[in-house]
Amino acid sequence: MLLEDPMRGVAPMLTALQKLQYSSEQLTTLHPDFLLLCLLAKCYKTGLSILEDDIFEVDQPRDFLLYCYYGGMICIGQKKFSKALELLHSVVTAPMSVLNAIAIEAYKKYILVSLIHLGQFSSSFPKYTSSVAQRNLKNFSQPYLELVNSYCTGKISELEAFVQANNEKFESDKNLGLVKQVVSSMYKRNIQRLTQTYLTLSLEDIANTVQLNSAKEAEMHVLQMIQDGEIYATINQKDGMVRFLEDPEQYKTCEMIELIDSSIQRIMMLSRKLTDMDEQLSCDPLYLGKAGRERQRFDFDDFDTVPSKFTV
Amino acid sequence: MEAEDDATGQMIEDEEIYVNGGEDGDESKRHRPIISSEQLDIEAYAALYSGRTKISRLMFIAEKCGNASMQLDALRMAYDEIKKGENTQLFREVVVKIDGRLGPNYGPDGAWADAVDRRAEFRKEKLENELNAYRTNLIKESIRMGYNDFGDFYFAHGQLGDAFKNFVRTRDYCTTSKHIVHMCMNAILVSIEMGQFTHVTSYVSKAEQSQDALDPITIEKLRCAAGLALLEGKKYKLAARKFLETGPELGNNYTEVIAPQDVATYGGLCALASFDRAELKSKVIDSINFRNFLELVPEIRELINDFYTSHYASCLEYLGNLKANLLLDIHLHDHVETLYEQIRNKALIQYTHPFVSVDLHMMANAFNTSIASLEKELEALITNNQIQARIDSHNKILYARHADQRNATFQRVLQTGSEFDREVRAMLLRANLIKHEFNLKASRKH
């Protein structure tokens, strides 16, 4: 980085990383730096390959936060919005005692990605968010929350006006590109809603309902969405009609069975991890001390293996 | 009978129509369908009520109706009615509203107002002295009568808050359940006039607890009051049930609050908007009790029958005709829009329910609207998941759509799996973080 040429640093960093971690599930201090290099060098794919590994062991909270934040940005760059959402969610809900800037920035991006990917955003925090975050994060991201409100009204013109008005704020946070993506996702959201109520619809009507300028634009949008696999439809150019189809997935193919099977394997592995962690925790002396002290006195023919008083 | 014939045809003539049945023979009152599509006949409408509600209703009509002649009529009648009573506050209001348009006879009669005020002062002093005397003597019955008189006095003079307080004070001196019922009825009357329907509900339940002292007429009155309170609270289904339970013994006994025509109208409309088909048939169409009420407003009766037999166009037409007059009703006016919308939506849903595919042209004819607006309405209903269907906009057909259970199950399973995956991983991470933070803290301590 000192040489102003991040691209050269990527490959060595990658090797260093792999040599340093003693299991693929561990987060080292090098991880966030590596991701930062990838971001600066714009070679997202390498970064993505590291992100594929799940992380379960963390040494330094700060590393973890930075890792997730940069990881989120890389995923956004690669348009893998669900993984980005996961990573940013981890930052926002990570246990922290003091508010830090990483969390604030992550929260802003989290709102935007949530709008793009899910089409909605709930501003209530899950129960496990730290109280520090719950109290303060909203204060710093006011324009973004207002963006959510105008998104939910469903009117493109309002949304665009709002974005125009707050251009500098979004720009200073370097989020303008994301915000533009939010606006374009609104069209997609509206067209998807149409598939629920209509079997066939003319391109004119689509253009009118979704507030696009012409049938040609509507056709382009629909075509793009069909190619991306976001809706299932056929366009009949002669009548200018679009016919919406049901999801052709019948869940009968081999690939589907393999998918389900691999999910089952994963989940079994996860639950094994959970039980391991539970066992470890139950043997932990500090926990036992605390739990033991709070225990009631049972009948003496109740054989308790843990004495009620336990000195470390 | 003339009434039925005219009701099924077009009601444009301004004639008086006689309806048989429903009232005692010695009453020479004419039972016209007052709530009808013709322009509201204010005299007949006002004749249905008595007391303070008559004045409030007339003033409400004067405020809300569009045309000046009706307004002046209403104000004139209100003026006459107020002069019969002792409410100088209302008198002044009416005079301001009349604004000299009705000539010198209906001007601000300062002399009368002052005389009434002076009389009121005297009476108030007298009542206070009497009440104090009773209080020193500690005779429960007389104290109760004293407070009651005070309550009546304040009510007549339009000071509703004080009236309510005094009626409620009699509670401590009520010895028999008849007294309690009497107090409750007074409290209910004042609360309805004040528009505080929460009190109405509580006093109705209080009165209903003393079952033995209730004669049938009072029971009916309580039901009507409860129904009104529920209507105001927008609980249309419960309000409809209350109104439908009201028996014909109500007759003209509760004209200080509600007329039997109103019971029929409110009950019929609320039932139509909130009941399902089975309940509508059993409780409204087949009910002998309610039939007596419906005879008083044949348009509502026709309307309900049309809805049940799927003649939606004529049903909606009746509704449209009635709307103008219903908006002038003091209790119903803010609910008219909601009720109408609910009835219309129910009609649309009921129409599409039995079919696999529906031609939108025919449906638009049945509902007497254009295809474009019909499509918009159907779209809204589909988005709210009240109709399970999809629209073929090219051929203008509505296709019923039944969810594919198998696919839906697979989708849900995969989704739940991935959610679990995500949540557990996040949880393990967080647990790890906390452990390390804790370790840091612990290591700092030692």
PDB file of C-alpha atoms in Angstrom, chain B residues 196-344:
ATOM      1  CA  GLN B 196     -68.763  10.221  24.715  1.00  0.00           C
ATOM      2  CA  PHE B 197     -69.587   6.705  23.772  1.00  0.00           C
ATOM      3  CA  THR B 198     -67.185   4.996  26.145  1.00  0.00           C
ATOM      4  CA  HIS B 199     -69.431   6.084  28.991  1.00  0.00           C
ATOM      5  CA  VAL B 200     -72.404   4.772  27.083  1.00  0.00           C
ATOM      6  CA  THR B 201     -70.890   1.303  26.929  1.00  0.00           C
ATOM      7  CA  SER B 202     -70.022   1.226  30.608  1.00  0.00           C
ATOM      8  CA  TYR B 203     -73.432   2.434  31.749  1.00  0.00           C
ATOM      9  CA  VAL B 204     -75.231   0.031  29.469  1.00  0.00           C
ATOM     10  CA  SER B 205     -73.354  -2.882  30.987  1.00  0.00           C
ATOM     11  CA  LYS B 206     -74.036  -1.502  34.456  1.00  0.00           C
ATOM     12  CA  ALA B 207     -77.753  -1.276  33.762  1.00  0.00           C
ATOM     13  CA  GLU B 208     -77.864  -4.741  32.285  1.00  0.00           C
ATOM     14  CA  GLN B 209     -76.497  -6.174  35.497  1.00  0.00           C
ATOM     15  CA  SER B 210     -79.681  -5.398  37.399  1.00  0.00           C
ATOM     16  CA  GLN B 211     -81.784  -7.758  35.348  1.00  0.00           C
ATOM     17  CA  ASP B 212     -84.867  -7.794  37.580  1.00  0.00           C
ATOM     18  CA  ALA B 213     -85.673  -4.125  37.318  1.00  0.00           C
ATOM     19  CA  LEU B 214     -85.620  -4.079  33.561  1.00  0.00           C
ATOM     20  CA  ASP B 215     -88.889  -3.931  31.687  1.00  0.00           C
ATOM     21  CA  PRO B 216     -88.827  -4.956  28.018  1.00  0.00           C
ATOM     22  CA  ILE B 217     -88.812  -1.403  26.734  1.00  0.00           C
ATOM     23  CA  THR B 218     -85.762  -0.503  28.774  1.00  0.00           C
ATOM     24  CA  ILE B 219     -83.981  -3.610  27.530  1.00  0.00           C
ATOM     25  CA  GLU B 220     -84.581  -2.505  23.974  1.00  0.00           C
ATOM     26  CA  LYS B 221     -83.414   0.995  24.745  1.00  0.00           C
ATOM     27  CA  LEU B 222     -80.215  -0.357  26.222  1.00  0.00           C
ATOM     28  CA  ARG B 223     -79.615  -2.490  23.159  1.00  0.00           C
ATOM     29  CA  CYS B 224     -80.016   0.515  20.882  1.00  0.00           C
ATOM     30  CA  ALA B 225     -77.675   2.602  22.969  1.00  0.00           C
ATOM     31  CA  ALA B 226     -75.089  -0.188  22.948  1.00  0.00           C
ATOM     32  CA  GLY B 227     -75.475  -0.527  19.198  1.00  0.00           C
ATOM     33  CA  LEU B 228     -74.890   3.192  18.731  1.00  0.00           C
ATOM     34  CA  ALA B 229     -71.771   3.084  20.858  1.00  0.00           C
ATOM     35  CA  LEU B 230     -70.399   0.175  18.821  1.00  0.00           C
ATOM     36  CA  LEU B 231     -71.205   1.968  15.586  1.00  0.00           C
ATOM     37  CA  GLU B 232     -69.232   4.987  16.714  1.00  0.00           C
ATOM     38  CA  GLY B 233     -66.396   2.694  17.690  1.00  0.00           C
ATOM     39  CA  LYS B 234     -66.406   1.281  14.155  1.00  0.00           C
ATOM     40  CA  LYS B 235     -67.188  -2.209  15.371  1.00  0.00           C
ATOM     41  CA  TYR B 236     -69.703  -2.782  12.632  1.00  0.00           C
ATOM     42  CA  LYS B 237     -70.277  -6.473  13.119  1.00  0.00           C
ATOM     43  CA  LEU B 238     -71.067  -6.154  16.817  1.00  0.00           C
ATOM     44  CA  ALA B 239     -73.168  -3.051  16.218  1.00  0.00           C
ATOM     45  CA  ALA B 240     -75.160  -4.906  13.578  1.00  0.00           C
ATOM     46  CA  ARG B 241     -75.788  -7.761  16.007  1.00  0.00           C
ATOM     47  CA  LYS B 242     -77.034  -5.369  18.682  1.00  0.00           C
ATOM     48  CA  PHE B 243     -79.363  -3.566  16.330  1.00  0.00           C
ATOM     49  CA  LEU B 244     -80.713  -6.814  14.969  1.00  0.00           C
ATOM     50  CA  GLU B 245     -81.502  -8.067  18.459  1.00  0.00           C
ATOM     51  CA  THR B 246     -83.671  -5.048  19.169  1.00  0.00           C
ATOM     52  CA  GLY B 247     -87.254  -6.083  19.376  1.00  0.00           C
ATOM     53  CA  PRO B 248     -90.280  -4.250  18.014  1.00  0.00           C
ATOM     54  CA  GLU B 249     -91.283  -3.220  21.535  1.00  0.00           C
ATOM     55  CA  LEU B 250     -88.970  -0.267  21.076  1.00  0.00           C
ATOM     56  CA  GLY B 251     -91.612   1.421  19.013  1.00  0.00           C
ATOM     57  CA  ASN B 252     -91.466   5.142  19.535  1.00  0.00           C
ATOM     58  CA  ASN B 253     -90.284   4.989  23.090  1.00  0.00           C
ATOM     59  CA  TYR B 254     -86.748   6.130  22.584  1.00  0.00           C
ATOM     60  CA  THR B 255     -87.300   9.142  20.396  1.00  0.00           C
ATOM     61  CA  GLU B 256     -84.942  11.180  22.562  1.00  0.00           C
ATOM     62  CA  VAL B 257     -82.145   9.184  21.029  1.00  0.00           C
ATOM     63  CA  ILE B 258     -83.057   7.045  18.095  1.00  0.00           C
ATOM     64  CA  ALA B 259     -86.002   6.268  15.828  1.00  0.00           C
ATOM     65  CA  PRO B 260     -86.994   2.779  14.664  1.00  0.00           C
ATOM     66  CA  GLN B 261     -86.137   3.770  11.094  1.00  0.00           C
ATOM     67  CA  ASP B 262     -82.615   4.419  12.272  1.00  0.00           C
ATOM     68  CA  VAL B 263     -82.397   1.022  13.909  1.00  0.00           C
ATOM     69  CA  ALA B 264     -83.350  -0.545  10.599  1.00  0.00           C
ATOM     70  CA  THR B 265     -80.931   1.576   8.582  1.00  0.00           C
ATOM     71  CA  TYR B 266     -77.937   1.219  10.855  1.00  0.00           C
ATOM     72  CA  GLY B 267     -78.556  -2.459  11.481  1.00  0.00           C
ATOM     73  CA  GLY B 268     -79.143  -3.251   7.822  1.00  0.00           C
ATOM     74  CA  LEU B 269     -76.093  -1.410   6.512  1.00  0.00           C
ATOM     75  CA  CYS B 270     -73.706  -2.668   9.173  1.00  0.00           C
ATOM     76  CA  ALA B 271     -74.940  -6.224   8.671  1.00  0.00           C
ATOM     77  CA  LEU B 272     -74.470  -5.971   4.925  1.00  0.00           C
ATOM     78  CA  ALA B 273     -70.959  -4.650   5.323  1.00  0.00           C
ATOM     79  CA  SER B 274     -69.751  -7.133   7.904  1.00  0.00           C
ATOM     80  CA  PHE B 275     -71.802 -10.344   7.936  1.00  0.00           C
ATOM     81  CA  ASP B 276     -71.083 -13.329   5.757  1.00  0.00           C
ATOM     82  CA  ARG B 277     -73.821 -14.882   3.663  1.00  0.00           C
ATOM     83  CA  ALA B 278     -75.059 -17.403   6.183  1.00  0.00           C
ATOM     84  CA  GLU B 279     -75.345 -14.895   8.965  1.00  0.00           C
ATOM     85  CA  LEU B 280     -76.961 -12.359   6.655  1.00  0.00           C
ATOM     86  CA  LYS B 281     -79.662 -14.826   5.721  1.00  0.00           C
ATOM     87  CA  SER B 282     -80.384 -16.131   9.194  1.00  0.00           C
ATOM     88  CA  LYS B 283     -80.194 -12.903  11.148  1.00  0.00           C
ATOM     89  CA  VAL B 284     -81.473 -10.324   8.729  1.00  0.00           C
ATOM     90  CA  ILE B 285     -83.549 -11.786   5.935  1.00  0.00           C
ATOM     91  CA  ASP B 286     -85.236 -14.561   7.876  1.00  0.00           C
ATOM     92  CA  SER B 287     -85.553 -12.704  11.127  1.00  0.00           C
ATOM     93  CA  ILE B 288     -89.158 -11.928  12.027  1.00  0.00           C
ATOM     94  CA  ASN B 289     -88.114  -9.373  14.606  1.00  0.00           C
ATOM     95  CA  PHE B 290     -86.102  -7.312  12.261  1.00  0.00           C
ATOM     96  CA  ARG B 291     -88.637  -7.588   9.478  1.00  0.00           C
ATOM     97  CA  ASN B 292     -90.865  -5.150  11.351  1.00  0.00           C
ATOM     98  CA  PHE B 293     -88.108  -2.593  11.330  1.00  0.00           C
ATOM     99  CA  LEU B 294     -87.232  -3.190   7.716  1.00  0.00           C
ATOM    100  CA  GLU B 295     -90.816  -2.471   6.722  1.00  0.00           C
ATOM    101  CA  LEU B 296     -90.191   1.094   7.807  1.00  0.00           C
ATOM    102  CA  VAL B 297     -87.374   1.542   5.318  1.00  0.00           C
ATOM    103  CA  PRO B 298     -88.330  -0.569   2.304  1.00  0.00           C
ATOM    104  CA  GLU B 299     -85.331   0.631   0.329  1.00  0.00           C
ATOM    105  CA  ILE B 300     -82.933  -0.964   2.775  1.00  0.00           C
ATOM    106  CA  ARG B 301     -84.957  -4.149   2.663  1.00  0.00           C
ATOM    107  CA  GLU B 302     -84.819  -4.235  -1.133  1.00  0.00           C
ATOM    108  CA  LEU B 303     -81.140  -3.483  -1.040  1.00  0.00           C
ATOM    109  CA  ILE B 304     -80.369  -6.397   1.245  1.00  0.00           C
ATOM    110  CA  ASN B 305     -82.478  -8.781  -0.810  1.00  0.00           C
ATOM    111  CA  ASP B 306     -80.769  -7.679  -3.991  1.00  0.00           C
ATOM    112  CA  PHE B 307     -77.370  -8.262  -2.482  1.00  0.00           C
ATOM    113  CA  TYR B 308     -78.338 -11.722  -1.335  1.00  0.00           C
ATOM    114  CA  THR B 309     -79.743 -12.659  -4.731  1.00  0.00           C
ATOM    115  CA  SER B 310     -76.697 -11.243  -6.510  1.00  0.00           C
ATOM    116  CA  HIS B 311     -78.444  -8.369  -8.273  1.00  0.00           C
ATOM    117  CA  TYR B 312     -75.499  -6.147  -7.593  1.00  0.00           C
ATOM    118  CA  ALA B 313     -76.298  -3.381 -10.030  1.00  0.00           C
ATOM    119  CA  SER B 314     -79.637  -2.539  -8.455  1.00  0.00           C
ATOM    120  CA  CYS B 315     -78.233  -2.984  -4.958  1.00  0.00           C
ATOM    121  CA  LEU B 316     -75.466  -0.506  -5.641  1.00  0.00           C
ATOM    122  CA  GLU B 317     -77.954   1.828  -7.279  1.00  0.00           C
ATOM    123  CA  TYR B 318     -80.103   1.911  -4.132  1.00  0.00           C
ATOM    124  CA  LEU B 319     -77.001   2.568  -2.108  1.00  0.00           C
ATOM    125  CA  GLY B 320     -76.070   5.469  -4.329  1.00  0.00           C
ATOM    126  CA  ASN B 321     -79.513   6.986  -4.010  1.00  0.00           C
ATOM    127  CA  LEU B 322     -79.525   6.705  -0.266  1.00  0.00           C
ATOM    128  CA  LYS B 323     -76.109   8.184   0.176  1.00  0.00           C
ATOM    129  CA  ALA B 324     -77.082  11.853   0.118  1.00  0.00           C
ATOM    130  CA  ASN B 325     -79.607  11.440   2.881  1.00  0.00           C
ATOM    131  CA  LEU B 326     -77.432   9.193   4.968  1.00  0.00           C
ATOM    132  CA  LEU B 327     -74.713  11.800   5.002  1.00  0.00           C
ATOM    133  CA  LEU B 328     -77.115  14.074   6.866  1.00  0.00           C
ATOM    134  CA  ASP B 329     -77.552  11.621   9.705  1.00  0.00           C
ATOM    135  CA  ILE B 330     -75.744  12.667  12.812  1.00  0.00           C
ATOM    136  CA  HIS B 331     -74.466   9.238  13.846  1.00  0.00           C
ATOM    137  CA  LEU B 332     -73.857   7.632  10.498  1.00  0.00           C
ATOM    138  CA  HIS B 333     -72.230  10.302   8.419  1.00  0.00           C
ATOM    139  CA  ASP B 334     -68.572   9.510   9.000  1.00  0.00           C
ATOM    140  CA  HIS B 335     -69.172   5.821   8.569  1.00  0.00           C
ATOM    141  CA  VAL B 336     -71.043   6.010   5.277  1.00  0.00           C
ATOM    142  CA  GLU B 337     -67.920   5.902   3.116  1.00  0.00           C
ATOM    143  CA  THR B 338     -66.339   2.996   4.969  1.00  0.00           C
ATOM    144  CA  LEU B 339     -69.544   0.975   5.011  1.00  0.00           C
ATOM    145  CA  TYR B 340     -70.172   1.593   1.338  1.00  0.00           C
ATOM    146  CA  GLU B 341     -66.669   0.561   0.427  1.00  0.00           C
ATOM    147  CA  GLN B 342     -66.952  -2.623   2.462  1.00  0.00           C
ATOM    148  CA  ILE B 343     -70.291  -3.482   0.887  1.00  0.00           C
ATOM    149  CA  ARG B 344     -68.912  -2.896  -2.594  1.00  0.00           C
TER     150      ARG B 344
END
